[in-house]
Coordinates of C-alpha atoms in Angstrom, one line a residue:
Chain A
M181 CA -22.7 -7.7 -19.2
R182 CA -19.2 -8.3 -20.6
V183 CA -16.8 -7.9 -17.7
P184 CA -14.7 -10.8 -17.6
V185 CA -13.3 -9.9 -13.8
F186 CA -15.9 -10.7 -12.5
R187 CA -15.2 -14.1 -14.4
T188 CA -12.0 -14.1 -13.1
F189 CA -13.6 -14.6 -9.0
T190 CA -15.5 -17.1 -7.6
R191 CA -16.8 -18.8 -4.9
S192 CA -14.5 -19.3 -2.7
P193 CA -13.9 -23.2 -1.8
F194 CA -12.8 -22.5 1.5
D195 CA -16.1 -21.2 3.0
G196 CA -17.4 -24.4 2.1
L197 CA -14.6 -26.7 4.1
L198 CA -15.3 -24.3 7.2
K199 CA -19.4 -24.7 6.4
H200 CA -18.6 -28.2 6.4
A201 CA -16.4 -28.8 9.0
A202 CA -19.0 -26.9 11.9
K203 CA -21.6 -29.7 10.2
V204 CA -19.0 -32.1 11.2
K205 CA -18.5 -30.4 14.5
E206 CA -22.4 -30.0 15.2
C207 CA -22.8 -34.2 13.6
V208 CA -21.0 -35.4 17.1
T209 CA -22.2 -33.2 19.4
V210 CA -25.4 -34.6 19.1
L211 CA -23.3 -38.5 18.8
Q212 CA -22.5 -37.9 22.2
E213 CA -25.4 -37.1 23.3
A214 CA -27.1 -40.1 21.6
L215 CA -23.9 -42.6 23.5
E216 CA -25.6 -40.6 26.6
V217 CA -29.0 -41.1 26.8
Y218 CA -28.9 -44.5 24.8
S219 CA -25.6 -45.6 28.4
K220 CA -28.7 -44.5 30.0
E221 CA -31.1 -46.6 28.3
R222 CA -33.1 -43.8 28.1
Y223 CA -33.9 -46.3 23.9
G224 CA -36.7 -44.0 22.6
E225 CA -34.8 -40.5 22.7
F226 CA -32.1 -42.0 21.1
K227 CA -34.5 -42.7 18.5
G228 CA -35.0 -38.6 17.5
L229 CA -30.7 -38.1 18.1
A230 CA -29.7 -40.7 16.0
D231 CA -32.3 -39.2 12.9
K232 CA -30.9 -37.1 13.9
V233 CA -27.5 -37.4 13.5
S234 CA -27.8 -38.9 9.6
K235 CA -29.9 -35.6 9.0
L236 CA -26.5 -33.7 9.6
E237 CA -24.1 -36.3 7.9
E238 CA -26.7 -36.1 4.4
E239 CA -26.8 -32.1 4.5
A240 CA -22.9 -32.3 5.4
D241 CA -22.4 -34.5 2.3
W242 CA -24.6 -31.8 -0.2
I243 CA -21.9 -29.4 0.3
K244 CA -18.9 -31.6 -0.4
G245 CA -20.6 -32.2 -3.2
N246 CA -21.4 -28.9 -4.3
I247 CA -17.7 -27.9 -2.5
R248 CA -16.9 -30.7 -6.0
N249 CA -18.5 -29.7 -8.6
H250 CA -17.8 -26.1 -8.1
L251 CA -13.7 -26.9 -8.4
P252 CA -13.4 -28.1 -12.2
R253 CA -10.0 -27.8 -13.4
G254 CA -9.1 -24.2 -14.7
I255 CA -9.9 -22.8 -11.1
W256 CA -6.7 -21.9 -10.0
M257 CA -6.1 -22.7 -5.8
P258 CA -3.2 -21.3 -3.0
V259 CA -3.0 -25.2 -2.1
D260 CA -2.6 -28.0 -3.7
K261 CA -6.2 -29.2 -4.6
A262 CA -5.4 -32.5 -4.2
D263 CA -4.3 -31.3 -1.2
F264 CA -7.7 -30.0 -0.6
L265 CA -9.4 -32.6 -1.7
M266 CA -8.1 -34.8 1.3
A267 CA -8.9 -32.7 4.3
L268 CA -12.2 -32.1 2.6
K269 CA -13.1 -36.2 1.4
E270 CA -11.5 -36.9 5.5
Q271 CA -13.6 -34.6 7.1
D272 CA -16.0 -36.5 5.5
A273 CA -15.5 -40.1 6.3
I274 CA -15.8 -39.1 10.2
L275 CA -19.8 -37.7 9.3
D276 CA -19.1 -41.4 7.9
F277 CA -17.4 -43.3 10.9
A278 CA -20.2 -40.5 13.9
E279 CA -22.8 -42.0 10.8
D280 CA -22.3 -45.5 11.2
A281 CA -21.5 -45.6 15.4
V282 CA -25.4 -44.7 15.5
V283 CA -26.4 -47.6 12.9
W284 CA -25.3 -49.7 14.4
L285 CA -25.7 -48.9 18.3
S286 CA -29.6 -48.6 17.1
F287 CA -29.2 -52.2 16.1
R288 CA -29.3 -54.2 19.2
Q289 CA -30.1 -53.0 23.1
T290 CA -27.2 -53.5 24.9
P291 CA -26.7 -52.2 29.0
I292 CA -23.8 -51.1 29.2
P293 CA -22.0 -52.5 32.5
E294 CA -22.2 -50.0 34.7
E295 CA -18.7 -49.4 35.7
L296 CA -17.6 -48.6 32.3
R297 CA -20.6 -46.6 31.4
E298 CA -18.0 -43.8 32.5
R299 CA -15.1 -44.4 30.4
F300 CA -17.2 -45.1 27.4
L301 CA -18.5 -41.3 27.2
D302 CA -14.9 -40.1 27.8
H303 CA -13.6 -41.9 25.5
L304 CA -15.8 -40.2 23.2
S305 CA -15.6 -37.0 24.5
K306 CA -11.8 -37.2 23.2
V307 CA -12.7 -38.4 19.8
V308 CA -15.5 -35.2 20.0
E309 CA -12.5 -32.9 20.6
T310 CA -10.2 -33.6 18.5
V311 CA -12.9 -32.9 16.0
I312 CA -13.8 -29.3 18.0
I313 CA -10.2 -28.2 17.6
L314 CA -9.6 -29.1 14.5
E315 CA -13.3 -27.1 13.0
Q316 CA -11.2 -24.0 14.4
V317 CA -8.6 -24.6 12.5
M318 CA -10.9 -24.3 9.6
E319 CA -11.8 -21.5 10.6
N320 CA -8.2 -20.3 10.7
V321 CA -7.6 -22.3 7.0
K322 CA -8.5 -19.0 4.7
S323 CA -6.6 -16.4 5.9
L324 CA -3.4 -19.1 6.4
V325 CA -3.4 -20.4 3.1
T326 CA -3.3 -16.8 2.0
S327 CA -2.0 -14.4 3.6
P328 CA -1.2 -15.6 7.4
R329 CA -0.8 -12.9 9.9
R330 CA 2.1 -12.8 11.9
G331 CA 1.9 -15.7 14.8
D332 CA -0.8 -17.7 12.5
R333 CA 1.0 -20.3 11.8
E334 CA 2.5 -20.6 14.7
R335 CA -1.2 -21.2 16.4
C336 CA -2.3 -23.1 13.6
K337 CA 0.6 -25.9 14.1
E338 CA -0.2 -26.0 18.5
R339 CA -3.6 -26.6 17.9
L340 CA -3.2 -29.3 14.9
K341 CA -0.2 -30.8 17.4
E342 CA -3.1 -30.8 19.9
V343 CA -5.7 -32.7 17.8
H344 CA -2.3 -35.3 17.8
H345 CA -2.5 -35.5 21.0
K346 CA -6.7 -36.3 21.5
E347 CA -6.2 -39.0 19.1
W348 CA -3.4 -40.6 21.2
E349 CA -5.3 -40.4 24.3
A350 CA -8.2 -41.6 23.2
D351 CA -6.6 -44.0 21.8
Q352 CA -5.1 -45.2 25.1
V353 CA -8.5 -45.0 27.1
E354 CA -10.3 -47.2 24.1
R355 CA -7.9 -49.5 24.4
R356 CA -8.3 -50.0 28.1
L357 CA -12.1 -49.7 27.3
A358 CA -11.5 -52.3 24.9
L359 CA -9.9 -54.5 27.7
D360 CA -12.2 -54.5 30.1
L361 CA -15.2 -55.6 27.4
F362 CA -13.2 -58.5 27.5
N363 CA -13.1 -58.9 31.0
N364 CA -16.3 -58.3 31.9
E365 CA -17.7 -61.9 31.3
L366 CA -20.4 -60.0 29.0
D367 CA -22.4 -62.8 26.7
P368 CA -20.8 -62.9 22.7
I369 CA -23.7 -60.9 21.8
S370 CA -23.3 -58.3 23.4
L371 CA -19.9 -58.2 23.4
F372 CA -19.0 -57.9 20.1
H373 CA -21.6 -55.2 19.2
L374 CA -19.9 -53.1 21.7
L375 CA -16.3 -53.5 21.2
K376 CA -17.5 -52.8 17.6
V377 CA -19.1 -48.9 18.7
V378 CA -16.2 -48.4 20.5
D379 CA -14.3 -49.4 16.9
L380 CA -16.0 -47.0 15.1
I381 CA -16.0 -44.1 17.4
G382 CA -12.4 -44.6 17.2
D383 CA -11.7 -44.7 14.2
I384 CA -13.5 -40.5 14.4
A385 CA -10.5 -39.6 16.1
N386 CA -8.2 -40.6 13.4
H387 CA -9.6 -39.5 10.5
A388 CA -9.9 -36.2 12.2
E389 CA -6.4 -36.2 12.9
N390 CA -5.9 -37.0 9.2
V391 CA -8.0 -34.1 7.8
G392 CA -5.6 -32.8 10.7
D393 CA -2.3 -34.0 8.2
R394 CA -3.8 -32.6 5.4
V395 CA -4.3 -28.8 6.4
R396 CA -0.2 -28.8 7.8
A397 CA 0.2 -30.0 3.8
M398 CA -1.7 -27.3 3.1
M399 CA 0.0 -24.5 5.4
A400 CA 3.7 -25.5 4.1
R401 CA 5.1 -23.2 2.3
Chain B
M3 CA -26.6 19.6 -45.7
E4 CA -23.3 19.4 -46.1
F5 CA -21.7 15.8 -46.9
G6 CA -18.8 16.6 -44.3
T7 CA -20.9 18.2 -41.9
L8 CA -23.4 15.5 -42.1
F9 CA -21.6 12.5 -41.6
F10 CA -19.7 14.3 -38.9
I11 CA -22.4 14.5 -36.8
A12 CA -24.0 10.8 -37.8
T13 CA -20.1 9.9 -36.3
A14 CA -20.1 12.1 -33.3
L15 CA -23.9 9.6 -32.5
V16 CA -22.6 6.8 -32.7
G17 CA -19.5 7.7 -31.3
L18 CA -22.0 9.0 -28.1
Y19 CA -23.0 5.4 -28.2
M20 CA -19.5 3.9 -28.0
A21 CA -18.3 6.1 -24.7
W22 CA -21.8 5.4 -23.7
N23 CA -21.4 1.6 -23.8
I24 CA -17.2 2.0 -22.6
G25 CA -18.7 3.7 -18.9
A26 CA -21.4 1.2 -18.7
N27 CA -19.8 -1.6 -19.0
D28 CA -16.0 -1.5 -18.8
V29 CA -15.9 0.6 -15.4
A30 CA -17.3 -2.1 -14.1
N31 CA -14.3 -3.9 -14.6
S32 CA -12.2 -1.6 -13.1
M33 CA -14.3 0.2 -9.8
A34 CA -15.4 -4.4 -8.5
S35 CA -12.3 -4.8 -7.2
A36 CA -12.9 -1.4 -4.9
V37 CA -16.5 -1.8 -4.5
G38 CA -16.0 -5.6 -3.7
A39 CA -13.4 -4.8 -1.3
R40 CA -15.9 -1.9 0.6
A41 CA -13.6 0.6 0.0
I42 CA -15.8 2.4 -2.0
T43 CA -19.9 2.6 -2.4
I44 CA -21.2 2.2 -5.0
R45 CA -22.4 6.3 -4.9
Q46 CA -18.9 7.3 -5.0
A47 CA -17.5 4.7 -7.6
V48 CA -19.8 5.8 -9.7
V49 CA -18.8 9.5 -8.7
I50 CA -15.2 8.8 -8.6
A51 CA -15.6 6.6 -12.2
G52 CA -17.4 9.6 -13.6
I53 CA -15.6 12.7 -12.5
L54 CA -12.0 10.8 -13.3
N55 CA -12.6 9.5 -16.2
L56 CA -13.6 12.5 -18.0
A57 CA -10.6 14.5 -16.2
G58 CA -8.5 11.0 -17.9
A59 CA -10.0 10.9 -21.5
A60 CA -10.2 14.9 -21.8
L61 CA -5.8 15.7 -20.5
V62 CA -3.9 12.2 -21.2
G63 CA -6.0 10.9 -23.6
S64 CA -4.5 12.6 -26.9
H65 CA -2.2 9.8 -27.7
V66 CA -4.1 7.4 -27.6
T67 CA -7.1 8.8 -30.4
H68 CA -3.8 9.8 -32.4
T69 CA -3.1 6.9 -33.0
V70 CA -6.8 5.8 -33.6
T71 CA -7.8 8.5 -35.8
R72 CA -3.6 8.3 -38.2
G73 CA -1.8 5.4 -36.5
I74 CA -3.5 2.6 -37.8
V75 CA -4.7 3.4 -41.0
S76 CA -2.3 6.5 -42.8
P77 CA -5.3 9.1 -44.1
E78 CA -2.6 9.9 -46.8
A79 CA -2.8 6.5 -49.0
I80 CA -6.1 7.2 -48.9
A81 CA -7.4 8.1 -52.2
S82 CA -9.9 10.8 -51.1
S83 CA -11.0 12.7 -48.0
R84 CA -14.8 11.0 -48.6
M85 CA -13.4 7.9 -48.2
V86 CA -11.7 9.1 -45.0
I87 CA -14.6 10.8 -43.6
L88 CA -17.3 7.2 -45.0
G89 CA -14.4 5.3 -43.4
A90 CA -13.7 6.6 -40.3
F91 CA -18.3 6.6 -39.7
S92 CA -18.0 3.0 -41.3
T93 CA -14.9 1.6 -38.4
L94 CA -17.1 3.4 -35.6
L95 CA -20.2 1.9 -36.6
A96 CA -18.5 -1.8 -37.2
A97 CA -16.4 -1.8 -33.6
S98 CA -19.6 -0.7 -32.0
G99 CA -22.3 -2.9 -33.6
W100 CA -19.7 -5.8 -32.3
V101 CA -19.5 -3.8 -29.5
F102 CA -23.6 -3.8 -29.2
L103 CA -23.6 -8.0 -30.1
A104 CA -21.1 -9.5 -27.7
T105 CA -22.7 -6.5 -25.0
W106 CA -26.3 -8.4 -25.3
K107 CA -24.7 -12.1 -25.6
G108 CA -22.3 -11.3 -22.5
F109 CA -18.9 -12.2 -24.7
P110 CA -16.0 -10.2 -23.0
V111 CA -14.7 -8.2 -25.9
S112 CA -12.7 -5.4 -25.3
T113 CA -14.1 -2.4 -27.3
T114 CA -10.4 -1.6 -28.3
H115 CA -9.4 -4.5 -30.0
S116 CA -13.1 -3.6 -31.8
I117 CA -12.2 -0.5 -33.2
I118 CA -8.8 -1.2 -34.2
G119 CA -10.0 -4.7 -35.9
A120 CA -12.5 -2.6 -37.7
L121 CA -9.8 -0.1 -38.6
I122 CA -8.2 -3.0 -40.7
G123 CA -10.7 -4.3 -42.2
F124 CA -11.1 -0.1 -43.7
G125 CA -7.8 0.2 -44.0
L126 CA -7.9 -3.5 -46.5
I127 CA -10.9 -2.3 -48.9
A128 CA -10.4 1.5 -49.2
G129 CA -6.9 1.5 -49.6
N130 CA -4.7 -1.8 -50.0
A131 CA -2.4 -3.7 -47.2
S132 CA -0.1 -0.9 -47.8
A133 CA -2.2 1.7 -46.5
I134 CA -2.6 -0.1 -42.9
R135 CA 1.1 0.7 -40.8
W136 CA 2.2 -2.5 -39.8
G137 CA 4.7 -1.5 -37.7
K138 CA 2.2 0.0 -35.1
L139 CA -0.6 -2.4 -35.5
G140 CA 2.6 -5.2 -34.5
E141 CA 3.5 -3.0 -31.6
V142 CA -0.6 -2.6 -30.3
V143 CA -1.0 -6.6 -31.2
A144 CA 1.8 -6.8 -28.4
S145 CA 1.1 -4.8 -26.5
W146 CA -2.5 -6.3 -26.2
I147 CA -0.4 -9.6 -25.2
T148 CA 2.5 -7.5 -23.0
S149 CA 0.1 -5.7 -21.1
P150 CA -2.0 -8.2 -19.1
V151 CA 1.3 -10.3 -18.4
L152 CA 2.7 -6.7 -16.8
S153 CA 0.4 -6.4 -15.2
G154 CA -0.2 -9.8 -13.9
V155 CA 3.8 -9.2 -12.9
L156 CA 3.6 -5.7 -10.8
A157 CA 0.6 -6.9 -9.0
Y158 CA 2.3 -10.0 -8.2
L159 CA 5.5 -8.6 -6.7
L160 CA 3.7 -5.0 -5.2
F161 CA 1.9 -7.7 -4.0
K162 CA 4.1 -10.4 -1.9
A163 CA 6.0 -6.4 -1.1
I164 CA 3.0 -6.4 0.3
E165 CA 2.7 -9.4 2.0
K166 CA 6.0 -9.3 3.3
L167 CA 6.5 -5.8 4.3
F168 CA 2.9 -5.1 6.6
L169 CA 0.9 -8.5 6.3
R170 CA 3.2 -10.4 8.3
S171 CA 5.4 -7.5 10.1
G172 CA 1.6 -5.8 12.1
R173 CA 1.3 -2.4 11.9
E174 CA 4.7 -1.4 12.5
N175 CA 5.7 -0.4 9.0
L176 CA 2.7 1.3 7.3
R177 CA 4.0 4.6 9.0
R178 CA 7.3 4.7 7.2
L179 CA 6.0 2.9 3.9
S180 CA 2.6 3.4 2.6
P181 CA 3.1 7.0 1.7
Y182 CA 6.5 6.1 -0.4
F183 CA 2.3 4.4 -2.8
V184 CA 1.2 7.5 -2.2
G185 CA 4.0 9.6 -3.8
A186 CA 4.5 6.7 -6.9
T187 CA 0.5 7.0 -7.9
F188 CA 1.0 10.9 -8.1
L189 CA 4.5 10.6 -9.4
I190 CA 2.4 9.0 -12.1
V191 CA -0.2 10.6 -12.9
G192 CA 1.5 13.5 -12.6
L193 CA 4.2 12.8 -15.4
S194 CA 1.2 11.6 -17.5
L195 CA -0.7 14.8 -17.1
F196 CA 2.4 17.0 -17.9
L197 CA 4.6 15.5 -20.0
K198 CA 3.8 16.5 -24.0
T199 CA 0.4 17.2 -23.2
S200 CA -1.7 20.6 -24.2
L201 CA -2.1 21.3 -20.4
G202 CA 1.8 20.7 -20.3
D203 CA 2.7 23.2 -22.3
S204 CA 0.5 25.3 -21.5
L205 CA 2.6 25.8 -18.7
G206 CA 5.6 27.2 -20.2
I207 CA 8.0 24.9 -18.9
G208 CA 10.3 22.5 -20.2
T209 CA 10.9 19.3 -20.2
S210 CA 13.0 19.2 -17.1
G211 CA 10.9 21.4 -14.9
K212 CA 7.5 19.2 -16.1
I213 CA 9.6 15.9 -14.4
I214 CA 10.0 18.7 -11.5
L215 CA 7.4 19.6 -10.7
S216 CA 5.4 15.8 -11.6
L217 CA 8.8 15.2 -8.1
L218 CA 7.6 18.2 -6.4
L219 CA 3.9 16.6 -6.8
A220 CA 4.7 13.5 -5.5
V221 CA 6.8 13.9 -2.7
L222 CA 4.0 16.6 -1.3
A223 CA 1.4 13.5 -1.6
G224 CA 3.5 11.4 -0.1
G225 CA 4.2 13.5 3.1
G226 CA 0.2 14.0 2.9
G227 CA -0.2 10.3 3.3
W228 CA 2.4 9.6 5.6
V229 CA 0.6 12.7 8.1
W230 CA -1.7 11.0 7.2
V231 CA -1.0 7.5 8.4
S232 CA -0.2 8.8 11.0
L233 CA -2.5 10.4 12.3
Y234 CA -5.2 7.5 11.2
L235 CA -2.8 5.3 13.2
R236 CA -3.4 7.6 16.3
R237 CA -6.5 8.1 16.4
E238 CA -7.6 4.9 15.8
E239 CA -5.9 2.6 17.8
G240 CA -7.3 -0.5 16.3
R241 CA -7.4 -0.2 13.0
G242 CA -4.5 -2.9 11.0
V243 CA -3.3 -2.6 8.0
E244 CA -6.0 -3.2 5.9
D245 CA -7.9 -0.7 7.2
V246 CA -5.4 1.7 6.5
F247 CA -4.9 0.0 2.7
R248 CA -9.1 0.3 2.5
N249 CA -8.5 4.6 1.6
L250 CA -5.6 3.9 0.0
Q251 CA -7.8 2.5 -2.5
I252 CA -10.0 5.5 -3.0
M253 CA -6.3 6.6 -4.8
T254 CA -5.9 4.1 -6.4
S255 CA -9.5 3.3 -7.6
C256 CA -9.6 7.6 -9.3
Y257 CA -6.1 6.6 -10.4
V258 CA -8.0 3.4 -12.4
A259 CA -10.9 5.6 -13.3
F260 CA -8.6 8.0 -15.1
A261 CA -6.7 6.0 -16.8
H262 CA -9.2 4.6 -18.3
G263 CA -10.1 7.5 -19.1
A264 CA -7.6 8.3 -20.7
N265 CA -6.6 4.9 -22.5
D266 CA -10.7 4.4 -23.6
V267 CA -11.8 7.3 -25.1
A268 CA -9.6 6.9 -28.2
N269 CA -12.1 4.6 -29.5
A270 CA -15.2 6.0 -29.5
A271 CA -13.9 9.6 -30.7
G272 CA -11.1 8.7 -32.8
P273 CA -13.0 8.4 -36.1
M274 CA -14.6 11.7 -34.6
A275 CA -10.9 13.3 -34.7
T276 CA -10.8 11.7 -38.0
V277 CA -13.9 13.5 -39.6
H278 CA -13.1 16.7 -37.9
S279 CA -9.7 17.0 -39.3
V280 CA -10.9 16.6 -43.3
I281 CA -13.1 19.1 -42.6
A282 CA -11.8 22.0 -40.0
N283 CA -8.4 21.0 -42.8
G284 CA -10.2 21.1 -46.1
G285 CA -8.7 17.5 -47.0
I286 CA -6.1 15.4 -45.5
A287 CA -3.6 17.2 -42.8
E288 CA -0.5 15.9 -42.5
K289 CA -0.7 15.7 -38.3
V290 CA -3.5 17.6 -36.7
E291 CA -4.2 18.2 -33.1
V292 CA -6.9 16.1 -31.5
P293 CA -9.3 18.8 -30.2
F294 CA -9.5 19.2 -26.4
W295 CA -13.7 19.6 -26.5
L296 CA -13.5 16.0 -29.0
L297 CA -11.9 14.9 -26.0
A298 CA -14.3 16.2 -23.2
F299 CA -17.4 15.2 -25.4
G300 CA -15.9 11.3 -25.6
G301 CA -15.4 11.6 -21.6
G302 CA -18.2 12.9 -21.0
G303 CA -20.1 10.1 -22.5
I304 CA -18.1 7.6 -21.0
A305 CA -19.3 9.6 -17.8
L306 CA -23.1 9.5 -18.9
G307 CA -22.4 5.4 -19.9
I308 CA -21.4 5.1 -15.8
L309 CA -24.2 7.4 -14.5
T310 CA -27.5 6.0 -16.4
W311 CA -26.7 1.8 -16.2
G312 CA -22.6 1.4 -14.5
Y313 CA -23.8 1.7 -11.5
R314 CA -25.9 -1.7 -12.0
V315 CA -22.8 -3.0 -13.3
I316 CA -20.7 -2.4 -10.5
K317 CA -23.7 -3.8 -8.1
T318 CA -23.9 -6.6 -9.6
V319 CA -19.9 -7.7 -9.9
G320 CA -19.3 -5.7 -6.7
S321 CA -21.1 -7.5 -4.8
K322 CA -20.1 -10.5 -6.1
I323 CA -16.6 -10.2 -5.4
T324 CA -16.4 -9.4 -1.3
N325 CA -13.8 -12.2 -1.1
L326 CA -11.0 -10.1 -2.0
T327 CA -9.6 -7.9 1.0
N328 CA -8.4 -4.5 0.7
T329 CA -4.2 -5.0 0.6
R330 CA -5.2 -7.2 -2.9
G331 CA -7.6 -5.3 -3.8
F332 CA -4.8 -2.6 -4.2
A333 CA -2.2 -4.6 -5.8
I334 CA -4.9 -5.2 -8.8
D335 CA -5.9 -1.7 -8.9
F336 CA -2.3 -0.1 -9.0
S337 CA -0.6 -2.7 -11.5
T338 CA -3.4 -2.0 -14.0
A339 CA -4.0 1.5 -13.6
T340 CA 0.2 2.1 -13.9
V341 CA 0.4 -0.6 -16.8
V342 CA -2.8 1.4 -18.4
L343 CA -1.6 5.1 -17.8
L344 CA 1.7 4.0 -19.3
S345 CA 0.2 2.2 -22.4
S346 CA -2.1 5.5 -23.0
K347 CA 1.3 7.7 -22.6
L348 CA 3.0 5.6 -25.5
G349 CA 0.0 6.0 -26.9
L350 CA -0.9 2.1 -26.6
P351 CA -5.1 1.6 -27.3
V352 CA -4.5 -1.3 -24.6
S353 CA -7.7 -3.2 -22.7
T354 CA -8.1 -1.8 -18.9
T355 CA -10.6 -4.7 -18.5
H356 CA -7.6 -7.5 -19.7
A357 CA -5.2 -5.2 -18.0
C358 CA -6.8 -5.6 -14.5
V359 CA -8.0 -9.7 -15.4
G360 CA -3.8 -10.0 -15.8
A361 CA -3.7 -8.8 -12.6
V362 CA -6.2 -10.6 -10.6
V363 CA -4.1 -13.1 -11.9
G364 CA -1.2 -12.3 -10.5
V365 CA -2.3 -11.6 -7.3
G366 CA -3.6 -15.0 -7.5
L367 CA 0.0 -16.8 -8.0
A368 CA 1.1 -14.9 -5.5
R369 CA -1.8 -16.8 -3.3
G370 CA -3.1 -13.8 -2.5
L371 CA -6.5 -15.7 -3.4
E372 CA -8.8 -18.1 -2.3
A373 CA -9.9 -19.7 -5.3
V374 CA -9.1 -18.0 -9.4
D375 CA -11.2 -19.0 -12.5
F376 CA -8.3 -19.0 -14.6
R377 CA -11.0 -20.1 -17.8
V378 CA -11.5 -16.3 -18.1
V379 CA -8.5 -16.1 -19.6
K380 CA -9.0 -18.9 -22.2
R381 CA -12.0 -17.1 -23.3
I382 CA -10.1 -13.6 -23.7
I383 CA -8.3 -15.3 -26.3
V384 CA -11.1 -16.5 -27.6
S385 CA -12.6 -13.8 -28.4
W386 CA -10.0 -11.4 -29.4
M387 CA -9.4 -14.2 -31.7
V388 CA -12.9 -13.3 -33.2
T389 CA -13.1 -10.1 -32.6
I390 CA -10.6 -8.3 -34.8
P391 CA -11.9 -10.4 -37.8
V392 CA -15.4 -9.8 -37.4
A393 CA -15.1 -6.5 -37.0
A394 CA -13.0 -6.1 -39.4
L395 CA -15.3 -7.9 -42.1
L396 CA -18.9 -4.9 -40.3
A397 CA -16.1 -1.9 -41.4
M398 CA -15.6 -3.6 -45.0
G399 CA -19.3 -4.2 -45.7
F400 CA -20.7 -0.5 -43.7
Y401 CA -17.3 0.8 -46.0
G402 CA -18.4 -0.9 -49.0
L403 CA -22.8 -0.6 -48.7
L404 CA -21.8 2.9 -48.1
A405 CA -19.2 3.5 -50.5
R406 CA -21.7 2.7 -52.9
F407 CA -24.1 5.3 -52.8
M408 CA -22.0 8.2 -51.4
L409 CA -19.0 8.1 -53.7

């Protein structure tokens, strides 16, 4: 067979990006479950969920590597390749922080003070929402960069604004949470442990926001 | 058996192989986009390609065949008619041998480049540098660069237009504007069918009459397209731009197949026509018509290749390029076919495949595709740099060997 036309077509890197986003979403929802059982001090269950987070991180890593390996020089994309790879990198950072969060939780069995439990979970659910909206954006990114239908771009921009807004909300919750942790007369080790976990969870939203910014750059024409 | 007849049969056999190979491999380049975009099934692709390649070859194939027969090497500059016959045979043998090797190794060569390279080799060894019509050869080589570029530019503009007129604005424009696409296709096909062809001459009308006839055909087809799109949009409420273009792609697939036959049949039929003209005229004639049945034979060979092997190649390729949507496929097919058919009318042997690659790149640059592998362009350039000298050397070798025993 000598079919040059066939060789001009190559696997769409955007399919990989979406697949990666789906893994990220799955991973943070598992993190959510993990934090919930941790807060209820069901540490046995927590262990299983923590392992699941690590496994998902690994799978997503493999997808990321695969996308990068299939983008040598000479492959032309409708968007700046640097923007695309940066979006992928930031999306992957979400996984790293999700995994770090479960790892830090697993270091020590620190009981979360009763009155802060709700706030703890609320913070994470705000963070998870940013990732869920982001994944919805990724589902449309293919048609957005090639030939957006009328209204597609506007809808996408709205979603990205939402990502920003949720990240801001998560920040607000995080600050109050940190303040309350300091005022709760916790022993220093527990305080340090929980603060670190809150910090890591907050980073997830920051990186989701960064992915959104890169998608915004890709959309610009 | 007589020398001429013997070599005519031998040339016909090699020509049949060449035509078969063109059908088996090159058809995938032109039909794969339609199959990949799910506009037609593989079975439909095979039938469309088979029938329309044959039609294109038989009806419009004479111009390029004429170029291959007399345009590159001038037969008058060759000393004897026996040399011309041996030359035609060795040219075809060299070109098909190289194409066979390249196909086996998956190297993206063009049958067109092979045959022209072989002709150069034969011309140089049998005559001398003056036997080659350098002016025409220059035109041909220039067309190898301009045809993919033109097809790319056309595909770029066409896709941008489709995007602006249809994709962004929704379906309102479809009914109003898509008939123009249908009309334009039929105008070009009509003009190529009637102008300077035996079919056109048999109608017994002048050039202006032929142009009017083509315009009439275009208006009729455009009107038909208007009625069809209107009915389709009314019947199928939820259908959008891509669905209409899926159906338009059936038309452009036919267009590509027709253009492919018109241009590529020369690669197989050209040397056969050379041998035939020497036998028929009892020597080297000033001017010869390419017989219809010879073109039909070449077209039949291409159709045979499609039927026996081409479907496999279309299947493999079509299943790998499923990312393609109908609007993109339309832009690619329309540009490829237009450039190739116009080249055929100008008697320029171009590579359909390369025009198609040019169109894919054009749509890619219009941001129509999610990713395009540009490395193929380099491979193609390398392969034609290699093909010309290799085919020339092979033809020289075959001719030298045969001449030693036969002359």
